[in-house]
Short mmCIF file of C-alpha atoms and ligand atoms in Angstrom, two decimals:
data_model
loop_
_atom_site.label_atom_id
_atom_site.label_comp_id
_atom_site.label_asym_id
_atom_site.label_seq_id
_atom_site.Cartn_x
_atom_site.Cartn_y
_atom_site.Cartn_z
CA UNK N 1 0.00 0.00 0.00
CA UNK N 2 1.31 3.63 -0.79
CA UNK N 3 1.99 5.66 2.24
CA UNK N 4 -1.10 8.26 2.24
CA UNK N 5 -3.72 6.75 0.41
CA UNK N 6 -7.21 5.33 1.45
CA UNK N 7 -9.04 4.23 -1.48
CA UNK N 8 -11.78 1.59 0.18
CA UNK N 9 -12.67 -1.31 -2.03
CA UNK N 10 -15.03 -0.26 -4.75
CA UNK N 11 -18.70 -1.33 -3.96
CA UNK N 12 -19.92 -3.85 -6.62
CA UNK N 13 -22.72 -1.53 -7.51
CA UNK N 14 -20.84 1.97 -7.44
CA UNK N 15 -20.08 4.08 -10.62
CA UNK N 16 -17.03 3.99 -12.56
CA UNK N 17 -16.15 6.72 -15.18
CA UNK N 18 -13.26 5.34 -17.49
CA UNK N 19 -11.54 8.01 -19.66
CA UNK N 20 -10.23 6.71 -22.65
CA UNK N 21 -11.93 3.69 -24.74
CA UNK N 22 -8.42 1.95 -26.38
CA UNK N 23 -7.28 -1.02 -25.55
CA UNK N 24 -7.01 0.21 -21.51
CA UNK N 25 -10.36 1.25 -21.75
CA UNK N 26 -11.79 -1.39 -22.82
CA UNK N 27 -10.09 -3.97 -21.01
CA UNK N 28 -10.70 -2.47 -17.87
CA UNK N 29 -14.21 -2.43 -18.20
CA UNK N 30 -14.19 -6.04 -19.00
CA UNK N 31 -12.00 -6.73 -16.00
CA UNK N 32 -13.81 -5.27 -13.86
CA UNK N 33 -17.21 -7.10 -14.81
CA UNK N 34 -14.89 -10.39 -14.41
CA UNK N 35 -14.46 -9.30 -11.06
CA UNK N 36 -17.76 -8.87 -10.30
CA UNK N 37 -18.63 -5.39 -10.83
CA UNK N 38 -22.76 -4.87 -11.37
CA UNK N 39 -22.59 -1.19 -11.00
CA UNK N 40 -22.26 1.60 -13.56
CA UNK N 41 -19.38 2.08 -15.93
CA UNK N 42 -19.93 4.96 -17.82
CA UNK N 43 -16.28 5.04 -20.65
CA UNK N 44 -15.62 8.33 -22.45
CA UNK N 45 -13.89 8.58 -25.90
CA UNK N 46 -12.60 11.22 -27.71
CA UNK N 47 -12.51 10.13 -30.99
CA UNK N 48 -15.75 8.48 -32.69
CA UNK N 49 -14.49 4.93 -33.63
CA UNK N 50 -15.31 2.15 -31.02
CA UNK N 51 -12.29 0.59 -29.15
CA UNK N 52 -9.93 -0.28 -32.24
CA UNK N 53 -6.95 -2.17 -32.01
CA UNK N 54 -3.92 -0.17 -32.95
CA UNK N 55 -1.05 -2.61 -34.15
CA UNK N 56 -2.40 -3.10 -37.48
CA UNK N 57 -2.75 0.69 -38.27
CA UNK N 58 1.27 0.52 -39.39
CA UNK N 59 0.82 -3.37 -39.91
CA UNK N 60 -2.34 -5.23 -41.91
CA UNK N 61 -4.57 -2.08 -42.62
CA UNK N 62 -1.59 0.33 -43.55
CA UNK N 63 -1.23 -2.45 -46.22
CA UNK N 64 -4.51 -3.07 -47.70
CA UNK N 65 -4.71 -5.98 -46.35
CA UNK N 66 -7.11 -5.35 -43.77
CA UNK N 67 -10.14 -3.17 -44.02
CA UNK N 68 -11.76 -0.87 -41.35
CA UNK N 69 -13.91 -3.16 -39.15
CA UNK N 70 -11.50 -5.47 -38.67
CA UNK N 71 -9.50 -3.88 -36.33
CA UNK N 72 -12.59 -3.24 -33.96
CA UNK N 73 -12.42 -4.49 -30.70
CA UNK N 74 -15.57 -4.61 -29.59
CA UNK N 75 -18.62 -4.01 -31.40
CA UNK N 76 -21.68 -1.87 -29.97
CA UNK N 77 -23.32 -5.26 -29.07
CA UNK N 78 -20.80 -6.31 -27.06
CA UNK N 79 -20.14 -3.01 -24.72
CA UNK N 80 -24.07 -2.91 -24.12
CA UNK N 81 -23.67 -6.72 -23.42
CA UNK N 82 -20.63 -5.48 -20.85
CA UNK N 83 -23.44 -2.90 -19.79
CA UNK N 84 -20.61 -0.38 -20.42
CA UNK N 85 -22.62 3.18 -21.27
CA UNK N 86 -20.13 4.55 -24.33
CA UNK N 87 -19.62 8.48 -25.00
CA UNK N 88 -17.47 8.54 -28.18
CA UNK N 89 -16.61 11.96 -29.68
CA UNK N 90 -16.29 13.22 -25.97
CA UNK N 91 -13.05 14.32 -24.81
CA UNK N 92 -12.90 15.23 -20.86
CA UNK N 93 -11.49 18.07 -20.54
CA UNK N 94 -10.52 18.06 -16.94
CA UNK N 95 -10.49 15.66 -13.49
CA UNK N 96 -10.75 16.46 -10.40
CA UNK N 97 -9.07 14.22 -8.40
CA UNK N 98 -10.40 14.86 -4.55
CA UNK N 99 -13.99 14.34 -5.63
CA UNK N 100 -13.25 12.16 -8.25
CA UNK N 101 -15.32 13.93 -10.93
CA UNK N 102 -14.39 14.42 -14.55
CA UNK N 103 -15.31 17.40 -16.33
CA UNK N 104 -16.38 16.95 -20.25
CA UNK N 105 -15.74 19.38 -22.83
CA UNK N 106 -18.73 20.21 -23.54
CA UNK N 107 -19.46 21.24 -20.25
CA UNK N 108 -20.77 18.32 -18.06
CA UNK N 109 -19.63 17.39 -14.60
CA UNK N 110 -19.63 13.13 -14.34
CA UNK N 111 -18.87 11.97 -10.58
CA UNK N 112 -18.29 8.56 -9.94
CA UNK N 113 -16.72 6.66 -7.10
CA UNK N 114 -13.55 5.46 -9.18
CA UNK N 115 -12.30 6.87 -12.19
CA UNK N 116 -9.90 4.59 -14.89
CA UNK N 117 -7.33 6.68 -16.94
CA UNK N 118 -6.72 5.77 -20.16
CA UNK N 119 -6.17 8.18 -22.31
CA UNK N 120 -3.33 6.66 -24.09
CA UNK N 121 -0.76 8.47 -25.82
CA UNK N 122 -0.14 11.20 -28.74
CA UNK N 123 2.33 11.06 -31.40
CA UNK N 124 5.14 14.47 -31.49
CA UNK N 125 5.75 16.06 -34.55
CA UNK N 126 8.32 17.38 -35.38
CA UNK N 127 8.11 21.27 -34.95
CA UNK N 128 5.89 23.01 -37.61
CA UNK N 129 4.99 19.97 -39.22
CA UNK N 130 1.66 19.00 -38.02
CA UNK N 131 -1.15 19.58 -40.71
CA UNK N 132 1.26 19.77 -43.81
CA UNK N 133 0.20 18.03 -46.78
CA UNK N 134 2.09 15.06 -47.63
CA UNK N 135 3.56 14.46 -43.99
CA UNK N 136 1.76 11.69 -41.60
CA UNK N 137 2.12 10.24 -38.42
CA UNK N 138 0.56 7.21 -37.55
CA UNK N 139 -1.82 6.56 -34.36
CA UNK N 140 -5.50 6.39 -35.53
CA UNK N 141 -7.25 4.56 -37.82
CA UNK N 142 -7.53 7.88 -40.23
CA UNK N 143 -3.62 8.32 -39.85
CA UNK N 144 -3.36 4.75 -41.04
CA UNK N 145 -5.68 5.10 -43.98
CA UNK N 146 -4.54 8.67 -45.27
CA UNK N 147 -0.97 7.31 -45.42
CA UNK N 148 -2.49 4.23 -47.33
CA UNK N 149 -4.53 5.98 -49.56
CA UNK N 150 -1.52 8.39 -50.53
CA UNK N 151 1.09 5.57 -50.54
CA UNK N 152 -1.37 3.30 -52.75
CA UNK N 153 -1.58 6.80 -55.15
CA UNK N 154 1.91 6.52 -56.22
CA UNK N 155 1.13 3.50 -57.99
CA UNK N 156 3.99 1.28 -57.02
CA UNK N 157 6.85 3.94 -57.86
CA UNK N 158 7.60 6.94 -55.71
CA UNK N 159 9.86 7.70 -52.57
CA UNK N 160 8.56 7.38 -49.02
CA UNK N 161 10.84 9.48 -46.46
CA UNK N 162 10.46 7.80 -42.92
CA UNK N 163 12.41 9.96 -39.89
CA UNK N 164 12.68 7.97 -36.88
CA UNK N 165 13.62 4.26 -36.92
CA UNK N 166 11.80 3.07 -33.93
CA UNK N 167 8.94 0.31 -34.09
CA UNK N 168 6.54 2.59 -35.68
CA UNK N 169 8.95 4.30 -38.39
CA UNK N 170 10.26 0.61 -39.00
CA UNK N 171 6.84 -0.81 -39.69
CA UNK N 172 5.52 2.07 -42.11
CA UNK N 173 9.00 1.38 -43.89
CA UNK N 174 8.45 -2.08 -44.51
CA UNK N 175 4.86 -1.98 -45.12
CA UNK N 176 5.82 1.38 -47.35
CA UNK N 177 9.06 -1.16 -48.99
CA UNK N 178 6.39 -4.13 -49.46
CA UNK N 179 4.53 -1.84 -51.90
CA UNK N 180 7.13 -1.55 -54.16
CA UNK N 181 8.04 1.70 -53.19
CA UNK N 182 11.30 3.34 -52.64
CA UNK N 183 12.47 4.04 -48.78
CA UNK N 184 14.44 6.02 -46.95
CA UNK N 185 14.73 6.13 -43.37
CA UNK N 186 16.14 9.03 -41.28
CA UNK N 187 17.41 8.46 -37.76
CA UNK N 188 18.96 10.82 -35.57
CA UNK N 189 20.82 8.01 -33.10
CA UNK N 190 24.04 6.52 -34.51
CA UNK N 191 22.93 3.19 -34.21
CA UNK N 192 18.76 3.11 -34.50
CA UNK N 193 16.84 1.07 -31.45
CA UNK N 194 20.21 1.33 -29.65
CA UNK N 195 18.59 2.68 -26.62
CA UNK N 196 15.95 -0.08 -26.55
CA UNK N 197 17.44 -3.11 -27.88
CA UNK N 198 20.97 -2.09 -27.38
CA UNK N 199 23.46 -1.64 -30.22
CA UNK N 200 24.47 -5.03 -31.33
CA UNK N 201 20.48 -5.76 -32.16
CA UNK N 202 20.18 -2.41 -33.39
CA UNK N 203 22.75 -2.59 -35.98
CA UNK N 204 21.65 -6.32 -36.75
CA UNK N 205 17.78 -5.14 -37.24
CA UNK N 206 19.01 -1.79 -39.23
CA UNK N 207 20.89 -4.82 -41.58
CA UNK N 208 17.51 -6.75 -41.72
CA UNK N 209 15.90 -3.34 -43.78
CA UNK N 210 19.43 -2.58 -45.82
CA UNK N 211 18.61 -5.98 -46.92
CA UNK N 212 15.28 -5.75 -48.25
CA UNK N 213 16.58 -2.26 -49.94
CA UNK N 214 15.76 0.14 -47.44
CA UNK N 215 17.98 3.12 -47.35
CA UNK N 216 19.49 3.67 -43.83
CA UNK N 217 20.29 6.75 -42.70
CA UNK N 218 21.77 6.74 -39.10
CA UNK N 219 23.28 9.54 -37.10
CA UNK N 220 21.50 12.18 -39.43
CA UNK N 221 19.53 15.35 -38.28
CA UNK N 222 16.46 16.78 -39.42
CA UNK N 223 16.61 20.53 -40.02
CA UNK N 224 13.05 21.22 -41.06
CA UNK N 225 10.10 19.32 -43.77
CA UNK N 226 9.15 21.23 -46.26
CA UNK N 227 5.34 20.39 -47.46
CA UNK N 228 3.81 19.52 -50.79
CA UNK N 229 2.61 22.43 -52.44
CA UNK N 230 1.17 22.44 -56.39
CA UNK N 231 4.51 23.12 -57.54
CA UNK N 232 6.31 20.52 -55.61
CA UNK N 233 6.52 17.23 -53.48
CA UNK N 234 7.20 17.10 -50.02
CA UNK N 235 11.03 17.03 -49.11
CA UNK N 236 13.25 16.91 -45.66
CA UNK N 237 15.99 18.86 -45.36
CA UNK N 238 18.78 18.42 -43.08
CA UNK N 239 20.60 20.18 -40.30
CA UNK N 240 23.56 19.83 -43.07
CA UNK N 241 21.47 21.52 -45.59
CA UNK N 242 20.74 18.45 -48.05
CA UNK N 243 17.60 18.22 -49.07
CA UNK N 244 16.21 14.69 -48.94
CA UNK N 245 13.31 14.43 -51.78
CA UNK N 246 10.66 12.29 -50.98
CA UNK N 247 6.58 12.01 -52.10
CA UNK N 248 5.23 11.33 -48.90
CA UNK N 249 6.80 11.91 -45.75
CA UNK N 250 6.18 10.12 -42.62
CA UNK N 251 7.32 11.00 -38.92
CA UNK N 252 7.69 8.32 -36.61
CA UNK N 253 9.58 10.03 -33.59
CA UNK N 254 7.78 8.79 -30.49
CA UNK N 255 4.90 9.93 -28.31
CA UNK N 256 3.84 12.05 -25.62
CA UNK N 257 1.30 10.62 -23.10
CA UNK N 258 -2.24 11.97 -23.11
CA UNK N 259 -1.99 14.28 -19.88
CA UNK N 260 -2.59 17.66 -21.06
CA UNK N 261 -6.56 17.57 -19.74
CA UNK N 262 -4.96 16.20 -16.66
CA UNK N 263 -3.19 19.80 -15.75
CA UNK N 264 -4.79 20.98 -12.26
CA UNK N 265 -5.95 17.94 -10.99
CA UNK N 266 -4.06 16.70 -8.21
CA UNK N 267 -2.21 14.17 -9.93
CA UNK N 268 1.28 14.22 -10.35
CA UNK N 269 2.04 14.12 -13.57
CA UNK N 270 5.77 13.19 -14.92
CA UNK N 271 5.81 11.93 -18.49
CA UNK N 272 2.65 10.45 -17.27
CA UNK N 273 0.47 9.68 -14.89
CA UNK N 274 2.57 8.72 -11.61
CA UNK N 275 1.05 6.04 -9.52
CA UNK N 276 1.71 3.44 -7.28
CA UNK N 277 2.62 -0.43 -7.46
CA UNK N 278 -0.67 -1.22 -7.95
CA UNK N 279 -1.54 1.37 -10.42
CA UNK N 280 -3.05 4.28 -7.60
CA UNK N 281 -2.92 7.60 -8.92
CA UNK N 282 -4.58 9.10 -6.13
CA UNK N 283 -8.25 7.43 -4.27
CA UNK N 284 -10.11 5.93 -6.46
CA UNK N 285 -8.42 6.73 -9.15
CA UNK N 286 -5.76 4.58 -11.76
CA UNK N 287 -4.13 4.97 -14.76
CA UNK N 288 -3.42 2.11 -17.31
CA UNK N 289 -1.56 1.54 -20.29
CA UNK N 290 0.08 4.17 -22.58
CA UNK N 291 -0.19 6.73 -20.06
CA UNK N 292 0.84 5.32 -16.67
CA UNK N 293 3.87 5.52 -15.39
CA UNK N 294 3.88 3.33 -12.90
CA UNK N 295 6.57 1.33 -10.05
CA UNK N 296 7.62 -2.07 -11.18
CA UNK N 297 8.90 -4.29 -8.69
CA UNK N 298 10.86 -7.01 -10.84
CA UNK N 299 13.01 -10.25 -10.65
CA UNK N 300 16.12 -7.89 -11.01
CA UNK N 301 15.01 -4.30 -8.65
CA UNK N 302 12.22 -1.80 -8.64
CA UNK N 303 11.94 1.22 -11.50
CA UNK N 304 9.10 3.07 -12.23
CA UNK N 305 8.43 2.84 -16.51
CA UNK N 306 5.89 3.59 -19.04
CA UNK N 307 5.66 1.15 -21.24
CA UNK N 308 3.96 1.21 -24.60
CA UNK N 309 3.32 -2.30 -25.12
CA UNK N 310 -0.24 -3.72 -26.28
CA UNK N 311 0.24 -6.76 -23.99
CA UNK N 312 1.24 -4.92 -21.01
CA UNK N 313 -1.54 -2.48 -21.65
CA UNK N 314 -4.05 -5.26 -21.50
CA UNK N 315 -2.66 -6.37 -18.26
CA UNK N 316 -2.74 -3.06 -16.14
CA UNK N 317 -6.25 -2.82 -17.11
CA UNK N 318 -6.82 -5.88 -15.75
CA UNK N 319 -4.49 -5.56 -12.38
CA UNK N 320 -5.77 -1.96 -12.06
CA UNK N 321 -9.72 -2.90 -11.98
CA UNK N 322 -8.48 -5.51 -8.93
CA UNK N 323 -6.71 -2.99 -7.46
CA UNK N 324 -10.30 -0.98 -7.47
CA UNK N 325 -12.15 -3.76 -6.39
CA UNK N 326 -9.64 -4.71 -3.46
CA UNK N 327 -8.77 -1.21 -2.26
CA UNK N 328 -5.41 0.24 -1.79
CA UNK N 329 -5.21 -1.81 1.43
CA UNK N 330 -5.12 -4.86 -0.52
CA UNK N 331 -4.28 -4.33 -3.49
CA UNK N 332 -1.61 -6.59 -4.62
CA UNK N 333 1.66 -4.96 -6.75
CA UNK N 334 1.71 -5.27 -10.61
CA UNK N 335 3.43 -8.26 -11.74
CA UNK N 336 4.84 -8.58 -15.10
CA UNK N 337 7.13 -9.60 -18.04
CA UNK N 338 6.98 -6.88 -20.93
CA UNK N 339 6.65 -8.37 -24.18
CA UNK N 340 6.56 -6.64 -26.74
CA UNK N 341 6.32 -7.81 -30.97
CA UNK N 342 6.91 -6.21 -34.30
CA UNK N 343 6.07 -7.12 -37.52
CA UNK N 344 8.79 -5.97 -40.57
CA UNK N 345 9.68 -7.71 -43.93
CA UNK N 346 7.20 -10.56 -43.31
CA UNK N 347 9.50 -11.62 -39.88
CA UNK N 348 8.45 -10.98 -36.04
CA UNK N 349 10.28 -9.04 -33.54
CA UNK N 350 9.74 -10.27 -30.11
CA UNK N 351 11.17 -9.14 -26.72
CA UNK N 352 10.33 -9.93 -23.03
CA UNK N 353 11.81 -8.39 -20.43
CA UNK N 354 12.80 -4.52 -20.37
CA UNK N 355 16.78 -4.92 -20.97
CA UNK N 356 18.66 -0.97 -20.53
CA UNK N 357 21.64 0.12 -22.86
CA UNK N 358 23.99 -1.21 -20.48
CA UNK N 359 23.05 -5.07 -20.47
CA UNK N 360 25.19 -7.16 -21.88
CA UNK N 361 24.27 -9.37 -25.50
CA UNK N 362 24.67 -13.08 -25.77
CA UNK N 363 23.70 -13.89 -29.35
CA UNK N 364 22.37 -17.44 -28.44
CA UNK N 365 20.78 -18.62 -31.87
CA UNK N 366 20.69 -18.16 -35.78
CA UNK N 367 22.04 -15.27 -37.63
CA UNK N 368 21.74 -11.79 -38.99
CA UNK N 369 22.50 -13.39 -42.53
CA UNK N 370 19.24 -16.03 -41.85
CA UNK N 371 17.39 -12.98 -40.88
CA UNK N 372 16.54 -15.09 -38.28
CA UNK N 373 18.27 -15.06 -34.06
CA UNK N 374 17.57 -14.44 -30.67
CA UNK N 375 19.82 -12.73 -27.96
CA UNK N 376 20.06 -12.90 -24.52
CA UNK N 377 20.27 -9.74 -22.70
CA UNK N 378 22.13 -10.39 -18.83
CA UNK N 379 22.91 -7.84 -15.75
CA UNK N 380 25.27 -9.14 -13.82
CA UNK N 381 25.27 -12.28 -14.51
CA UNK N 382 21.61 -13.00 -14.56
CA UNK N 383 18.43 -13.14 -17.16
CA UNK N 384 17.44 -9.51 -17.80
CA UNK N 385 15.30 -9.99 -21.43
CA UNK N 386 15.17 -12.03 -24.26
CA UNK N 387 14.61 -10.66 -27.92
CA UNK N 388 14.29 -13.15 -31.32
CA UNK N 389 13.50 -12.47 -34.99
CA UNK N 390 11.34 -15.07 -36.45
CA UNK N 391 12.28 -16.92 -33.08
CA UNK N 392 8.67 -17.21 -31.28
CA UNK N 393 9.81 -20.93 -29.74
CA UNK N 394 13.07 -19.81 -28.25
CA UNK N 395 11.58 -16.54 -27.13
CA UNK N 396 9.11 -18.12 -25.14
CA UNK N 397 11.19 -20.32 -23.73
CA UNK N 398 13.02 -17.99 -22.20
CA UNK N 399 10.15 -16.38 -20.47
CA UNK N 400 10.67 -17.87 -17.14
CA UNK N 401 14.55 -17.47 -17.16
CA UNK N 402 13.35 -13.11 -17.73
CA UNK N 403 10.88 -14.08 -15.05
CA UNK N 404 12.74 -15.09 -12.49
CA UNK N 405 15.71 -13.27 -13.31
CA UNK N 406 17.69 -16.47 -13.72
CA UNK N 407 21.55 -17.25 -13.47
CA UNK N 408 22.75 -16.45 -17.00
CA UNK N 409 24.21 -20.03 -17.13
CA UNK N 410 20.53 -20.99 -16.72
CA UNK N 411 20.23 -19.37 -20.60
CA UNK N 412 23.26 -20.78 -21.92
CA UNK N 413 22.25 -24.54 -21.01
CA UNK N 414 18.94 -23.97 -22.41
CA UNK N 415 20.39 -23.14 -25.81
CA UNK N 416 23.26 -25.49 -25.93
CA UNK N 417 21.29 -28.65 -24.75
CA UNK N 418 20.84 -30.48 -27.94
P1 FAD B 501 -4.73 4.19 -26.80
O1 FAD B 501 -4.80 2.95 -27.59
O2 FAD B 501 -3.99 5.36 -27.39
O3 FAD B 501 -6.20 4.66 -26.40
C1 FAD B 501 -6.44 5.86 -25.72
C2 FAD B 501 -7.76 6.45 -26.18
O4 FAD B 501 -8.08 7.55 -25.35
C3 FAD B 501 -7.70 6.98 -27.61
O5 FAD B 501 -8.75 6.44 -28.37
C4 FAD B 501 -7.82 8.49 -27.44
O6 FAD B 501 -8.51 9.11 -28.50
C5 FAD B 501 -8.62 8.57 -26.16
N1 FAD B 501 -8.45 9.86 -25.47
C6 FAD B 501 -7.34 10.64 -25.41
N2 FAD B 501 -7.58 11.74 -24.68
C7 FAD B 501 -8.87 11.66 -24.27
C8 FAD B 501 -9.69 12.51 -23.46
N3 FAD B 501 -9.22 13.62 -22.91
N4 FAD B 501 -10.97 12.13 -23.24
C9 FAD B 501 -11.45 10.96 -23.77
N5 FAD B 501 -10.71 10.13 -24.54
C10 FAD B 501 -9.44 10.48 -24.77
N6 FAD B 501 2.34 -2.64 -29.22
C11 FAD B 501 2.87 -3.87 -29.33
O7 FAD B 501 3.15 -4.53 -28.31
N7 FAD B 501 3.13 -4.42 -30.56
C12 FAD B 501 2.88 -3.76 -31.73
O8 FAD B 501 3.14 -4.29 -32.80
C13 FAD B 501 2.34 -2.45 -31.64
N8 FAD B 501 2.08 -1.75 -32.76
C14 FAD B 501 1.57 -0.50 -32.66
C15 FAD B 501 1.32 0.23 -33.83
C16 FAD B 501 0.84 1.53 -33.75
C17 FAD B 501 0.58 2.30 -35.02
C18 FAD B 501 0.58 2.11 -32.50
C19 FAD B 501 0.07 3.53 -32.41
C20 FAD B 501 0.81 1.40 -31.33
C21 FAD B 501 1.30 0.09 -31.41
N9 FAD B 501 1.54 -0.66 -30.26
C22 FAD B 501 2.07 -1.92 -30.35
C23 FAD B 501 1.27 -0.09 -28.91
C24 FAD B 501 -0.14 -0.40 -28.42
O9 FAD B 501 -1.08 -0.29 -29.45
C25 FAD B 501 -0.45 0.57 -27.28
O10 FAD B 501 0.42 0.22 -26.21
C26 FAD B 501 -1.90 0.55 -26.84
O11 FAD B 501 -2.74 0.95 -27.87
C27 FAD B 501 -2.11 1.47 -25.64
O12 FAD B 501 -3.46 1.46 -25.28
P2 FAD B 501 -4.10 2.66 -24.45
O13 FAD B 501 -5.51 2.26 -24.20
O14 FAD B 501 -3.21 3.00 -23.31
O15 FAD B 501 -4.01 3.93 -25.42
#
């Protein structure tokens, strides 16, 4: 229990106001009828789609493969089914945390005796760029089909520009490569996904696109983008002054947590929502998924993260409805393995665990020129993540080595035993 707070088990037939109707949303409305809930859950979303599933917007739909309703999560049936009472096209616009009321923007007050936070994350742009014709970033299902619809207008010949080679920037390239189109990717860091999957995988995954005839740019600044006009296409120019030509442009430089409506409530807010072990913001009040940062007690210490995985989202929602429905007294501390998977040039990333820049690598399988190995990251001699490409057995093997934390040797056996 965190010093200070008092939140008394919810009451099976209170009121629940969840902001936010994602993933977290959704899943915490559904965990919370699992765990025997009957009162009412009233779940607020800003945009107008019902709770969509978001991987597929640079994966599946990006590519044509995969229209609209299919990346639904739950149809209108099924919330009213959940008894879940949906606002969509309703952003709140404030919280206040003390009485546990949210405040709509168009002017309604909705008090409840727990709120869920779930507001999810934004995407940055880069300075000046948001709105310009010909440059995209990718979160919602129109961002996903604007960039298809322009992509699928060059007719198989034309040059995307992608700047920033994280997940997101990785999948529009190879989605954007499987088209036949021409790619270039921009990326400030020397050695792209150093800081996540250290530099060894990074350069080894940056090989993986060189390979399938993506351009690579690493180490490289972005000045400023210049937009389409009816004179010219879109280009990106450089802090060295080249210009970079492209037809479409796409920015894939990270997010910003959805806490800007959250200003003057109570909360602390640091690069999201601060709460406890068991997900507390405050009484009566959590944050899951995109947006919560929140204190992970794990095999190898405690660190308080935000983690922007679709598996771990799905599990605060469900750890932070118990944590309602037991009370901060009770409430037990978040237990998990981050997993995380991508999806580029027809392989899958996976990685479990949260390894930091300064783990060690111990390549343990296959080969950069198979397109196809797992690593073992280790602290200290022990287990501290796992990561394969087109390696889903041996990754999930090593699930309850990164569990536990286990004795690196533990790894080493497991991979040399015949
Ligand atoms: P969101 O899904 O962002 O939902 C938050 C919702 O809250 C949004 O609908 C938003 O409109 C709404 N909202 C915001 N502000 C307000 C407000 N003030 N009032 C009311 N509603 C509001 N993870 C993986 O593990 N593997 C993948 O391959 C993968 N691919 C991804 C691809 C893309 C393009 C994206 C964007 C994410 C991907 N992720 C992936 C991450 C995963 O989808 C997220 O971790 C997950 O969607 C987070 O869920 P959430 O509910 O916290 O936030």
């Amino acid at each position: 229990m965190s010093p200070g707070l008092r939140s008394r088990p919810l009451e099976l037939d209170g009121s629940v106001v969840i902001v936010g109707a994602g993933l977290g949303g959704l899943r915490s409305a559904e965990a919370l009828r699992a765990g025997g809930f009957r009162g009412t859950i009233t779940m607020l979303g800003a945009e107008h789609h019902l709770p969509y599933d978001r991987p597929p917007l640079t994966k599946q739909l990006l590519a044509g493969a995969w229209d609209e309703p299919r990346v639904q999560l739950a149809s209108a049936d099924k919330l009213a089914t959940l008894g879940v009472a949906l606002e969509l096209g309703v952003a709140a616009s404030a919280l206040d945390a003390a009485t546990t009321t949210v405040r709509l923007e168009d002017g309604r007050d909705l008090r409840a005796d727990a709120v869920v936070l779930a507001t999810g994350a934004a995407p940055r742009w880069l300075p000046g760029t948001e709105g310009m014709r010909g440059v995209h970033v990718v979160r919602t299902i129109e961002d996903s089909t604007a960039l298809r619809d322009e992509l699928d207008g060059l007719g198989g010949a034309g040059t995307v520009v992608v700047i920033g080679a994280g997940f997101i920037g990785s999948e529009v390239a190879s989605t954007a490569r499987a088209k036949g189109l021409d790619v270039t990717v921009l990326e400030a860091l020397d050695v792209p996904l150093g800081p996540v999957v250290g530099d060894v995988v990074g350069t080894w995954v940056t090989e993986l696109h060189r390979r399938e005839g993506i351009e690579v740019r690493a180490g490289v600044a972005v000045g400023r983008v210049h937009p389409r006009t009816a004179a010219t296409a879109p280009s990106v120019e450089l802090a060295s002054g080249e210009l970079v030509p492209a037809d479409v442009v796409v920015i894939g430089i990270g997010v910003r947590s959805t806490t800007e409506w959250l200003e003057g409530s109570g909360l602390t807010i640091a690069d999201g929502v601060v709460c406890d072990e068991s997900l507390f913001a405050a009484d009566s009040i959590v944050a899951v998924g995109d947006l919560a940062r929140f204190r992970w007690h794990n095999a190898l210490g405690t660190e308080d993260v935000r983690i922007e995985h679709w598996e771990v989202t799905a599990q605060l929602a469900a750890h932070a409805a118990a944590s309602l429905l037991a009370g901060s007294a009770d409430a037990a501390p978040v237990s998990l393995v981050p997993y995380f998977w991508s999806d580029q040039h027809g392989r899958k990333i996976q990685m479990l665990g949260r390894p930091i820049p300064a783990d060690e690598v111990l390549h343990v399988a296959g080969s950069v020129e198979e397109a196809k190995f797992t690593v073992v990251y280790h602290r200290e001699g022990r287990v501290a993540g796992v990561l394969g490409v087109a390696s889903p057995r041996h990754v999930m093997l090593c699930r309850p080595l990164v569990e536990a934390g286990a004795a690196l040797a533990d790894a080493t056996a497991l991979f040399s035993s015949p």
